[in-house]
């Protein structure tokens, strides 16, 4: 991302994150806060990355398991799902919600 940053302070911060010295700060910034690719791009607005590169940075969605809670004897032509909405607070008290459960 630093290669595509036009603001010098953003380029320096991204290069720091990519360095051995910035490894712990990168973990704190990204992993502990569960930041999305969109949130990272919002934090570094001068980064203008080609779409092809952006797609490579975006991780694939993880498989989700849902429970089928209906009975074919009671509802022969329907499937009912039981879904728990996932929500948690990050260490910096930011609310996070599950992607699929929240959408459903």
Coordinates of N, CA, C and O in Angstrom, one line a residue:
X1 N 0.8 -1.2 0.0 CA 0.0 0.0 0.0 C 0.9 1.3 0.0 O 0.5 2.3 -0.6
X2 N 2.0 1.2 0.6 CA 2.9 2.4 0.7 C 3.3 2.8 -0.7 O 3.5 4.0 -0.9
X3 N 3.4 1.9 -1.6 CA 3.8 2.2 -3.0 C 2.8 3.1 -3.6 O 3.1 4.0 -4.5
X4 N 1.5 3.0 -3.2 CA 0.5 3.8 -3.9 C 0.0 5.0 -3.0 O -0.9 5.7 -3.4
X5 N 0.7 5.3 -1.9 CA 0.4 6.4 -1.1 C 1.0 7.7 -1.6 O 2.2 7.7 -2.0
X6 N 0.3 8.8 -1.7 CA 0.8 10.0 -2.2 C 1.2 11.0 -1.1 O 2.0 11.8 -1.3
X7 N 0.6 10.8 0.1 CA 0.9 11.6 1.2 C 2.1 11.0 1.9 O 2.1 9.8 2.3
X8 N 3.1 11.8 2.2 CA 4.4 11.3 2.7 C 4.2 10.7 4.1 O 4.7 9.6 4.4
X9 N 3.4 11.3 5.0 CA 3.2 10.7 6.3 C 2.5 9.4 6.3 O 2.8 8.5 7.1
X10 N 1.6 9.2 5.3 CA 0.9 7.9 5.2 C 1.9 6.8 4.6 O 1.9 5.7 5.1
X11 N 2.7 7.2 3.6 CA 3.7 6.3 3.1 C 4.6 5.9 4.2 O 4.9 4.7 4.3
X12 N 5.1 6.8 5.0 CA 6.0 6.5 6.1 C 5.4 5.5 7.1 O 6.0 4.6 7.6
X13 N 4.1 5.8 7.5 CA 3.5 4.9 8.4 C 3.3 3.5 7.9 O 3.5 2.5 8.6
X14 N 2.9 3.4 6.6 CA 2.7 2.1 6.0 C 4.1 1.3 5.9 O 4.1 0.1 6.1
X15 N 5.1 2.1 5.6 CA 6.4 1.4 5.5 C 6.9 1.0 6.9 O 7.5 -0.1 7.0
X16 N 6.6 1.8 7.9 CA 6.9 1.4 9.3 C 6.1 0.1 9.7 O 6.7 -0.8 10.2
X17 N 4.8 0.0 9.3 CA 4.0 -1.2 9.6 C 4.7 -2.4 8.9 O 4.6 -3.5 9.5
X18 N 5.3 -2.2 7.8 CA 5.8 -3.3 7.0 C 7.2 -3.7 7.5 O 7.8 -4.7 7.1
X19 N 7.8 -2.9 8.4 CA 9.1 -3.2 8.9 C 9.1 -4.1 10.1 O 8.1 -4.2 10.8
X20 N 10.2 -4.7 10.4 CA 10.3 -5.6 11.6 C 10.0 -4.8 12.9 O 9.3 -5.3 13.8
X21 N 10.4 -3.5 12.9 CA 10.1 -2.7 14.1 C 8.6 -2.3 14.3 O 8.2 -2.1 15.4
X22 N 7.9 -2.3 13.2 CA 6.5 -1.9 13.2 C 5.5 -3.1 13.3 O 4.3 -2.9 13.4
X23 N 6.1 -4.3 13.4 CA 5.3 -5.5 13.4 C 4.2 -5.5 14.5 O 3.1 -5.8 14.3
X24 N 4.6 -5.2 15.8 CA 3.7 -5.2 16.9 C 2.6 -4.2 16.7 O 1.5 -4.4 17.0
X25 N 3.0 -3.0 16.2 CA 2.0 -1.9 16.0 C 1.1 -2.3 14.9 O -0.1 -1.9 15.0
X26 N 1.5 -2.9 13.9 CA 0.6 -3.4 12.8 C -0.4 -4.4 13.4 O -1.6 -4.3 13.1
X27 N 0.1 -5.3 14.2 CA -0.8 -6.3 14.8 C -1.9 -5.6 15.6 O -3.1 -5.9 15.5
X28 N -1.4 -4.6 16.4 CA -2.4 -3.8 17.3 C -3.4 -3.1 16.4 O -4.6 -3.1 16.7
X29 N -2.9 -2.4 15.4 CA -3.7 -1.6 14.5 C -4.7 -2.4 13.7 O -5.9 -2.1 13.7
X30 N -4.3 -3.5 13.2 CA -5.1 -4.3 12.2 C -5.8 -5.5 12.9 O -7.0 -5.5 12.9
X31 N -5.1 -6.4 13.4 CA -5.6 -7.6 13.9 C -6.5 -7.5 15.1 O -7.6 -7.9 15.2
X32 N -5.9 -6.8 16.1 CA -6.7 -6.7 17.4 C -7.9 -5.9 17.2 O -8.9 -6.1 18.0
X33 N -7.9 -4.9 16.3 CA -9.1 -4.1 16.1 C -10.0 -4.7 15.0 O -11.0 -4.1 14.7
X34 N -9.6 -5.8 14.4 CA -10.4 -6.4 13.3 C -10.8 -5.5 12.2 O -12.0 -5.4 11.8
X35 N -9.8 -4.7 11.8 CA -10.2 -3.7 10.7 C -10.4 -4.4 9.4 O -9.8 -5.3 9.0
X36 N -11.4 -3.8 8.7 CA -11.7 -4.3 7.3 C -10.7 -3.6 6.3 O -10.1 -2.5 6.7
X37 N -10.7 -4.1 5.1 CA -9.9 -3.4 4.1 C -10.4 -2.0 3.8 O -9.6 -1.1 3.7
X38 N -11.7 -1.9 3.9 CA -12.3 -0.5 3.7 C -11.9 0.4 4.7 O -11.5 1.6 4.5
X39 N -11.8 0.0 6.0 CA -11.4 0.9 7.1 C -10.0 1.3 7.0 O -9.6 2.4 7.2
X40 N -9.1 0.3 6.5 CA -7.7 0.7 6.3 C -7.6 1.7 5.2 O -6.8 2.7 5.4
X41 N -8.3 1.5 4.1 CA -8.3 2.5 3.0 C -8.8 3.9 3.5 O -8.3 4.9 3.0
X42 N -9.8 3.9 4.4 CA -10.3 5.2 4.9 C -9.2 5.8 5.8 O -9.1 7.1 5.8
X43 N -8.4 5.1 6.5 CA -7.4 5.6 7.3 C -6.2 6.1 6.5 O -5.4 6.9 7.0
X44 N -6.1 5.7 5.3 CA -5.0 6.1 4.4 C -5.6 6.6 3.1 O -5.5 6.0 2.0
X45 N -6.2 7.8 3.1 CA -7.0 8.3 2.0 C -6.1 8.6 0.7 O -6.6 8.7 -0.4
X46 N -4.8 8.8 0.9 CA -4.0 9.1 -0.2 C -3.6 7.9 -1.0 O -3.0 8.0 -2.1
X47 N -3.9 6.7 -0.5 CA -3.6 5.5 -1.3 C -4.6 5.3 -2.4 O -5.8 5.2 -2.2
X48 N -4.1 5.2 -3.6 CA -4.9 5.0 -4.8 C -4.4 3.8 -5.5 O -3.5 3.8 -6.3
X49 N -4.9 2.6 -5.1 CA -4.5 1.3 -5.5 C -5.3 0.8 -6.7 O -6.5 1.0 -6.7
X50 N -4.6 0.3 -7.7 CA -5.4 -0.3 -8.8 C -6.3 -1.4 -8.2 O -6.0 -2.1 -7.3
X51 N -7.5 -1.6 -8.9 CA -8.5 -2.5 -8.4 C -7.9 -4.0 -8.3 O -8.2 -4.7 -7.4
X52 N -7.1 -4.3 -9.3 CA -6.5 -5.7 -9.3 C -5.7 -5.9 -8.0 O -5.7 -7.0 -7.5
X53 N -5.0 -4.9 -7.5 CA -4.2 -5.1 -6.3 C -5.1 -5.1 -5.1 O -4.9 -5.9 -4.2
X54 N -6.2 -4.3 -5.1 CA -7.1 -4.3 -4.0 C -7.8 -5.7 -3.8 O -7.9 -6.2 -2.7
X55 N -8.1 -6.3 -4.9 CA -8.8 -7.7 -4.9 C -7.8 -8.7 -4.3 O -8.2 -9.5 -3.5
X56 N -6.5 -8.5 -4.6 CA -5.5 -9.5 -4.0 C -5.4 -9.3 -2.5 O -5.1 -10.2 -1.8
X57 N -5.6 -8.1 -2.0 CA -5.5 -7.8 -0.5 C -6.7 -8.2 0.2 O -6.7 -8.5 1.4
X58 N -7.9 -8.4 -0.4 CA -9.1 -8.7 0.2 C -9.2 -10.2 0.5 O -9.2 -11.0 -0.5
X59 N -9.2 -10.6 1.8 CA -9.3 -12.0 2.1 C -10.6 -12.6 1.7 O -11.6 -11.9 1.7
X60 N -10.6 -13.9 1.3 CA -11.9 -14.5 1.0 C -12.7 -14.7 2.2 O -12.2 -14.8 3.4
X61 N -14.0 -14.7 2.1 CA -14.9 -14.9 3.2 C -14.7 -16.3 3.8 O -14.6 -17.3 3.0
X62 N -14.7 -16.5 5.1 CA -14.7 -17.8 5.7 C -16.0 -18.5 5.6 O -17.1 -17.8 5.6
X63 N -16.0 -19.8 5.5 CA -17.2 -20.6 5.5 C -17.9 -20.4 6.8 O -17.3 -20.3 7.9
X64 N -19.3 -20.3 6.7 CA -20.1 -20.1 7.9 C -21.0 -21.4 8.1 O -21.5 -21.9 7.1
X65 N -21.1 -21.8 9.3 CA -22.0 -23.0 9.5 C -23.3 -22.5 10.2 O -23.3 -21.7 11.1
X66 N -24.4 -22.9 9.6 CA -25.7 -22.5 10.2 C -26.5 -23.8 10.5 O -26.3 -24.8 9.8
X67 N -27.3 -23.7 11.5 CA -28.1 -24.9 11.9 C -29.4 -24.8 11.3 O -30.1 -23.8 11.3
X68 N -29.8 -25.9 10.6 CA -31.1 -26.1 10.1 C -32.0 -26.6 11.3 O -31.7 -27.6 11.8
X69 N -32.9 -25.7 11.6 CA -33.7 -26.0 12.8 C -35.2 -26.4 12.5 O -36.0 -26.5 13.4
X70 N -35.5 -26.7 11.3 CA -36.8 -27.1 11.0 C -36.9 -28.6 10.8 O -35.9 -29.2 10.6
X71 N -38.1 -29.0 10.8 CA -38.4 -30.5 10.6 C -39.1 -30.7 9.3 O -40.1 -30.0 9.1
X72 N -38.6 -31.6 8.5 CA -39.4 -31.8 7.2 C -40.7 -32.4 7.5 O -41.6 -32.3 6.6
X73 N -40.9 -32.9 8.7 CA -42.3 -33.5 9.0 C -43.3 -32.4 9.3 O -44.4 -32.5 9.0
X74 N -42.8 -31.3 9.9 CA -43.6 -30.2 10.3 C -43.8 -29.2 9.1 O -44.8 -28.7 8.8
X75 N -42.6 -28.9 8.5 CA -42.6 -27.9 7.4 C -41.9 -28.6 6.2 O -40.8 -28.4 5.9
X76 N -42.7 -29.4 5.4 CA -42.1 -30.2 4.3 C -41.4 -29.4 3.2 O -40.5 -29.9 2.6
X77 N -41.9 -28.2 3.0 CA -41.3 -27.4 1.9 C -40.5 -26.2 2.3 O -40.4 -25.3 1.5
X78 N -40.1 -26.2 3.5 CA -39.4 -25.0 4.1 C -38.2 -25.5 4.9 O -38.1 -26.6 5.4
X79 N -37.2 -24.6 4.9 CA -36.0 -24.8 5.8 C -35.9 -23.6 6.7 O -36.0 -22.4 6.2
X80 N -35.8 -23.8 7.9 CA -35.7 -22.7 8.9 C -34.3 -22.8 9.5 O -33.8 -23.9 9.8
X81 N -33.7 -21.6 9.6 CA -32.3 -21.5 10.1 C -32.3 -20.9 11.5 O -33.1 -20.0 11.8
X82 N -31.4 -21.4 12.4 CA -31.2 -20.7 13.7 C -29.8 -20.0 13.5 O -28.8 -20.7 13.3
X83 N -29.8 -18.7 13.7 CA -28.6 -17.9 13.5 C -28.4 -17.0 14.7 O -29.4 -16.4 15.2
X84 N -27.2 -17.0 15.3 CA -26.9 -16.1 16.4 C -26.2 -14.9 15.8 O -25.2 -15.0 15.0
X85 N -26.6 -13.7 16.2 CA -26.0 -12.5 15.7 C -24.7 -12.3 16.5 O -24.8 -12.2 17.8
X86 N -23.6 -12.2 15.8 CA -22.3 -12.0 16.5 C -22.0 -10.6 16.6 O -22.1 -9.8 15.7
X87 N -21.6 -10.2 17.9 CA -21.2 -8.8 18.1 C -20.2 -8.8 19.2 O -20.3 -9.5 20.2
X88 N -19.2 -7.9 19.1 CA -18.1 -7.8 20.2 C -17.5 -6.5 20.2 O -17.7 -5.7 19.2
X89 N -16.8 -6.2 21.2 CA -16.0 -4.9 21.3 C -14.5 -5.2 21.1 O -14.0 -6.2 21.7
X90 N -13.9 -4.3 20.4 CA -12.4 -4.5 20.2 C -11.7 -3.9 21.4 O -12.4 -3.2 22.3
X91 N -10.4 -4.1 21.6 CA -9.7 -3.5 22.7 C -9.9 -2.0 22.8 O -9.8 -1.4 23.9
X92 N -10.1 -1.3 21.7 CA -10.3 0.2 21.8 C -11.8 0.5 21.8 O -12.2 1.6 21.5
X93 N -12.7 -0.5 22.2 CA -14.1 -0.3 22.4 C -14.9 0.1 21.2 O -15.9 0.8 21.2
X94 N -14.4 -0.4 20.0 CA -15.2 -0.3 18.8 C -16.1 -1.5 18.7 O -15.6 -2.6 18.8
X95 N -17.3 -1.3 18.3 CA -18.3 -2.4 18.1 C -18.0 -3.1 16.8 O -17.9 -2.4 15.8
X96 N -18.0 -4.4 16.8 CA -17.8 -5.2 15.6 C -19.0 -6.1 15.5 O -19.5 -6.6 16.6
X97 N -19.5 -6.4 14.3 CA -20.6 -7.4 14.2 C -20.2 -8.4 13.1 O -19.4 -8.1 12.2
X98 N -20.8 -9.6 13.2 CA -20.5 -10.6 12.3 C -21.1 -10.2 10.9 O -22.1 -9.5 10.8
X99 N -20.4 -10.6 9.9 CA -20.8 -10.3 8.5 C -22.1 -10.9 8.1 O -23.0 -10.3 7.7
X100 N -22.1 -12.2 8.1 CA -23.3 -12.9 7.6 C -24.5 -12.9 8.6 O -25.6 -12.6 8.2
X101 N -24.2 -13.1 9.9 CA -25.3 -13.1 10.9 C -26.0 -11.8 10.9 O -27.2 -11.7 11.0
X102 N -25.2 -10.7 10.9 CA -25.9 -9.3 10.9 C -26.7 -9.1 9.7 O -27.8 -8.5 9.7
X103 N -26.2 -9.5 8.5 CA -26.9 -9.3 7.3 C -28.2 -10.1 7.3 O -29.2 -9.6 6.9
X104 N -28.2 -11.4 7.8 CA -29.4 -12.2 7.8 C -30.4 -11.5 8.7 O -31.6 -11.5 8.5

